[in-house]
Amino acid sequence: GEDVEQSLFLSVREGDSSVINCTYTDSSSTYLYWYKQEPGAGLQLLTYIFSNMDMKQDQRLTVLLNKKDKHLSLRIADTQTGDSAIYFCAEKPGGYQKVTFGTGTKLQVIP
Amino acid sequence: DVKVTQSSRYLVKRTGEKVFLECVQDMDHENMFWYRQDPGLGLRLIYFSYDVKMKEKGDIPEGYSVSREKKERFSLILESASTNQTSMYLCASRSISGETQYFGPGTRLLVL
């Protein structure tokens, strides 16, 4: 079945870049997502990328996709304390309704 | 603005009680989902529904049932709550053609 793996924890200093990594197993994944969950809240979509893309940039966020290695990363430039949250990677095959989520990476930003 | 609401933010129940968690979306989405979130395990899909009165089991349906009588409302039912069902429950919805899932704020359930 589908599996999405992430490291559980990442700590960075304010102003540095953060890189959160994710690997997935389903080669038919068409959509790959990054969600953010702030304390006590639900998940909020940050960005997504289609599997026919290698990179997507949106302000401070850069998503890189290595389809051959089934590896997805989220880079946050100039990380701020407000970026402290849990970040979930997720994947969905095209034409299918179920999304598979990773375990989440807790990002701690040290002032 | 897109909105998914859940009936309670926090809930405390006793073992053996029947528990109802309600979710309402105002976006006319066809698909609705119930997940539970546990530390180190991420989100696991319990049930989803792709239309009124339609439901499909997710990865961990045991001990749960669902009801979708109206398009905007998707209920999760714990027939007889147990302590291992203590968790954060998240509801989500998505249009049939959309890429984005919209989440509610979550219900933190404690079963004593």
Tab-separated table of N, CA, C and O in Angstrom, chain A residues 2 8 31 33 35 37 39-45 48 50 86 88 92 96-104, chain B residues 9 31 33 35 37 40-43 45 48 56 59 88 90 94-96 98-106:
chain	number	residue	atom	x	y	z
A	2	GLU	N	0.198	2.396	0.026
A	2	GLU	CA	0.940	3.651	-0.012
A	2	GLU	C	1.585	3.917	1.336
A	2	GLU	O	1.066	3.557	2.378
A	8	LEU	N	10.584	13.130	12.293
A	8	LEU	CA	9.592	13.635	13.235
A	8	LEU	C	9.875	15.049	13.719
A	8	LEU	O	8.966	15.760	14.133
A	31	TYR	N	-0.521	14.063	-7.289
A	31	TYR	CA	-0.470	15.292	-6.523
A	31	TYR	C	0.330	15.048	-5.257
A	31	TYR	O	0.125	14.059	-4.566
A	33	TYR	N	1.520	17.143	-1.699
A	33	TYR	CA	1.094	18.313	-0.942
A	33	TYR	C	2.005	18.555	0.264
A	33	TYR	O	2.595	17.624	0.810
A	35	TYR	N	1.159	20.397	3.950
A	35	TYR	CA	0.200	21.032	4.838
A	35	TYR	C	0.932	21.508	6.093
A	35	TYR	O	1.916	20.902	6.519
A	37	GLN	N	0.256	22.575	10.224
A	37	GLN	CA	-0.677	22.525	11.340
A	37	GLN	C	-0.090	23.309	12.499
A	37	GLN	O	0.895	22.905	13.100
A	39	PRO	N	-0.355	24.861	16.410
A	39	PRO	CA	-0.855	24.243	17.643
A	39	PRO	C	-2.352	24.449	17.835
A	39	PRO	O	-2.862	25.562	17.719
A	40	GLY	N	-3.051	23.357	18.117
A	40	GLY	CA	-4.484	23.424	18.410
A	40	GLY	C	-5.371	23.664	17.208
A	40	GLY	O	-6.569	23.924	17.365
A	41	ALA	N	-4.822	23.574	16.019
A	41	ALA	CA	-5.606	23.891	14.820
A	41	ALA	C	-5.635	22.710	13.864
A	41	ALA	O	-4.891	21.742	14.013
A	42	GLY	N	-6.493	22.817	12.849
A	42	GLY	CA	-6.525	21.818	11.797
A	42	GLY	C	-5.399	22.049	10.807
A	42	GLY	O	-4.537	22.898	11.019
A	43	LEU	N	-5.380	21.297	9.727
A	43	LEU	CA	-4.326	21.417	8.731
A	43	LEU	C	-4.702	22.460	7.690
A	43	LEU	O	-5.859	22.574	7.278
A	44	GLN	N	-3.681	23.195	7.279
A	44	GLN	CA	-3.883	24.230	6.279
A	44	GLN	C	-2.962	23.911	5.098
A	44	GLN	O	-1.764	23.687	5.300
A	45	LEU	N	-3.510	23.910	3.888
A	45	LEU	CA	-2.680	23.624	2.722
A	45	LEU	C	-1.699	24.764	2.494
A	45	LEU	O	-2.078	25.928	2.395
A	48	TYR	N	1.116	22.718	-3.251
A	48	TYR	CA	1.140	21.376	-3.815
A	48	TYR	C	1.849	21.423	-5.156
A	48	TYR	O	2.023	22.486	-5.754
A	50	PHE	N	2.360	19.100	-8.943
A	50	PHE	CA	1.986	17.972	-9.787
A	50	PHE	C	3.223	17.122	-10.044
A	50	PHE	O	4.344	17.622	-10.088
A	86	ILE	N	3.674	21.854	12.802
A	86	ILE	CA	3.907	20.513	12.259
A	86	ILE	C	3.617	20.573	10.763
A	86	ILE	O	2.580	21.119	10.350
A	88	PHE	N	3.050	18.464	7.278
A	88	PHE	CA	2.681	17.152	6.752
A	88	PHE	C	2.884	17.109	5.238
A	88	PHE	O	2.441	18.002	4.517
A	92	LYS	N	-1.478	11.923	-3.457
A	92	LYS	CA	-2.746	11.424	-3.989
A	92	LYS	C	-2.553	11.016	-5.438
A	92	LYS	O	-2.095	11.811	-6.245
A	96	TYR	N	-8.206	9.506	-8.040
A	96	TYR	CA	-8.508	8.729	-6.845
A	96	TYR	C	-8.747	9.713	-5.713
A	96	TYR	O	-8.139	10.762	-5.658
A	97	GLN	N	-9.648	9.367	-4.815
A	97	GLN	CA	-10.049	10.365	-3.835
A	97	GLN	C	-9.241	10.345	-2.548
A	97	GLN	O	-9.246	11.301	-1.794
A	98	LYS	N	-8.542	9.268	-2.279
A	98	LYS	CA	-7.893	9.129	-0.979
A	98	LYS	C	-6.511	9.774	-0.999
A	98	LYS	O	-5.709	9.533	-1.894
A	99	VAL	N	-6.240	10.576	0.022
A	99	VAL	CA	-4.932	11.199	0.218
A	99	VAL	C	-4.216	10.460	1.340
A	99	VAL	O	-4.817	10.174	2.378
A	100	THR	N	-2.960	10.149	1.151
A	100	THR	CA	-2.162	9.503	2.197
A	100	THR	C	-1.210	10.534	2.793
A	100	THR	O	-0.455	11.183	2.060
A	101	PHE	N	-1.261	10.665	4.117
A	101	PHE	CA	-0.443	11.649	4.825
A	101	PHE	C	0.765	10.991	5.472
A	101	PHE	O	0.714	9.826	5.884
A	102	GLY	N	1.825	11.767	5.590
A	102	GLY	CA	2.988	11.338	6.356
A	102	GLY	C	2.756	11.532	7.835
A	102	GLY	O	1.698	11.982	8.275
A	103	THR	N	3.789	11.212	8.614
A	103	THR	CA	3.682	11.285	10.069
A	103	THR	C	3.762	12.711	10.588
A	103	THR	O	3.421	12.975	11.724
A	104	GLY	N	4.233	13.629	9.746
A	104	GLY	CA	4.377	15.021	10.190
A	104	GLY	C	5.763	15.283	10.747
A	104	GLY	O	6.339	14.429	11.431
B	9	ARG	N	-14.571	21.341	20.184
B	9	ARG	CA	-13.106	21.379	20.158
B	9	ARG	C	-12.530	20.355	21.135
B	9	ARG	O	-11.494	19.754	20.855
B	31	ASN	N	-16.933	15.194	-1.454
B	31	ASN	CA	-16.132	14.277	-0.627
B	31	ASN	C	-15.917	14.829	0.776
B	31	ASN	O	-15.572	15.995	0.955
B	33	PHE	N	-14.220	13.514	4.765
B	33	PHE	CA	-13.268	12.557	5.342
B	33	PHE	C	-13.211	12.724	6.861
B	33	PHE	O	-13.323	13.828	7.369
B	35	TYR	N	-10.426	11.695	9.871
B	35	TYR	CA	-9.096	11.195	10.211
B	35	TYR	C	-8.942	11.236	11.730
B	35	TYR	O	-9.571	12.036	12.414
B	37	GLN	N	-5.599	11.730	14.420
B	37	GLN	CA	-4.209	12.147	14.433
B	37	GLN	C	-3.600	11.780	15.772
B	37	GLN	O	-4.090	12.193	16.830
B	40	GLY	N	3.397	10.822	16.197
B	40	GLY	CA	4.273	9.828	15.582
B	40	GLY	C	3.597	8.955	14.533
B	40	GLY	O	4.270	8.195	13.839
B	41	LEU	N	2.284	9.064	14.416
B	41	LEU	CA	1.547	8.248	13.435
B	41	LEU	C	0.932	9.091	12.337
B	41	LEU	O	0.421	8.555	11.345
B	42	GLY	N	0.950	10.391	12.475
B	42	GLY	CA	0.381	11.257	11.451
B	42	GLY	C	-1.134	11.155	11.406
B	42	GLY	O	-1.789	10.880	12.406
B	43	LEU	N	-1.699	11.367	10.236
B	43	LEU	CA	-3.140	11.273	10.044
B	43	LEU	C	-3.478	9.916	9.440
B	43	LEU	O	-2.875	9.494	8.459
B	45	LEU	N	-6.735	7.649	7.981
B	45	LEU	CA	-8.094	7.786	7.489
B	45	LEU	C	-9.000	6.740	8.119
B	45	LEU	O	-8.722	5.536	8.038
B	48	PHE	N	-14.400	7.676	4.653
B	48	PHE	CA	-14.725	8.823	3.832
B	48	PHE	C	-16.032	8.582	3.088
B	48	PHE	O	-16.518	7.446	2.999
B	56	GLU	N	-17.164	4.861	2.545
B	56	GLU	CA	-16.153	3.854	2.258
B	56	GLU	C	-15.173	3.788	3.426
B	56	GLU	O	-14.801	4.824	3.988
B	59	ASP	N	-8.425	3.381	6.442
B	59	ASP	CA	-7.393	2.453	6.910
B	59	ASP	C	-7.678	1.863	8.287
B	59	ASP	O	-7.213	0.775	8.603
B	88	MET	N	-6.989	13.036	18.570
B	88	MET	CA	-7.492	14.222	17.884
B	88	MET	C	-8.187	13.744	16.611
B	88	MET	O	-7.606	12.971	15.840
B	90	LEU	N	-9.977	14.781	13.055
B	90	LEU	CA	-10.016	15.849	12.067
B	90	LEU	C	-10.958	15.481	10.934
B	90	LEU	O	-10.895	14.383	10.395
B	94	ARG	N	-13.519	17.966	0.301
B	94	ARG	CA	-12.882	18.308	-0.976
B	94	ARG	C	-13.908	18.127	-2.082
B	94	ARG	O	-14.709	17.198	-2.042
B	95	SER	N	-13.865	18.999	-3.071
B	95	SER	CA	-14.748	18.808	-4.211
B	95	SER	C	-14.233	17.635	-5.045
B	95	SER	O	-13.049	17.286	-4.981
B	96	ILE	N	-15.098	17.048	-5.819
B	96	ILE	CA	-14.735	15.832	-6.555
B	96	ILE	C	-13.644	16.097	-7.577
B	96	ILE	O	-12.854	15.219	-7.907
B	98	GLY	N	-11.465	18.760	-7.219
B	98	GLY	CA	-10.470	19.667	-6.641
B	98	GLY	C	-9.243	18.946	-6.137
B	98	GLY	O	-9.248	17.753	-5.867
B	99	GLU	N	-8.156	19.699	-6.022
B	99	GLU	CA	-6.924	19.129	-5.483
B	99	GLU	C	-6.810	19.333	-3.984
B	99	GLU	O	-6.053	18.640	-3.312
B	100	THR	N	-7.524	20.296	-3.465
B	100	THR	CA	-7.282	20.730	-2.090
B	100	THR	C	-8.299	20.160	-1.118
B	100	THR	O	-9.504	20.223	-1.357
B	101	GLN	N	-7.785	19.618	-0.011
B	101	GLN	CA	-8.635	19.195	1.086
B	101	GLN	C	-8.656	20.308	2.115
B	101	GLN	O	-7.613	20.834	2.486
B	102	TYR	N	-9.852	20.642	2.590
B	102	TYR	CA	-9.998	21.675	3.604
B	102	TYR	C	-10.338	21.002	4.928
B	102	TYR	O	-11.244	20.174	4.983
B	103	PHE	N	-9.619	21.401	5.957
B	103	PHE	CA	-9.765	20.751	7.254
B	103	PHE	C	-10.527	21.615	8.245
B	103	PHE	O	-10.425	22.844	8.237
B	104	GLY	N	-11.239	20.946	9.143
B	104	GLY	CA	-11.809	21.592	10.304
B	104	GLY	C	-10.741	21.764	11.369
B	104	GLY	O	-9.624	21.278	11.227
B	105	PRO	N	-11.082	22.431	12.480
B	105	PRO	CA	-10.100	22.709	13.535
B	105	PRO	C	-9.750	21.502	14.395
B	105	PRO	O	-8.782	21.532	15.144
B	106	GLY	N	-10.547	20.440	14.286
B	106	GLY	CA	-10.249	19.242	15.067
B	106	GLY	C	-11.053	19.160	16.350
B	106	GLY	O	-11.449	20.179	16.930
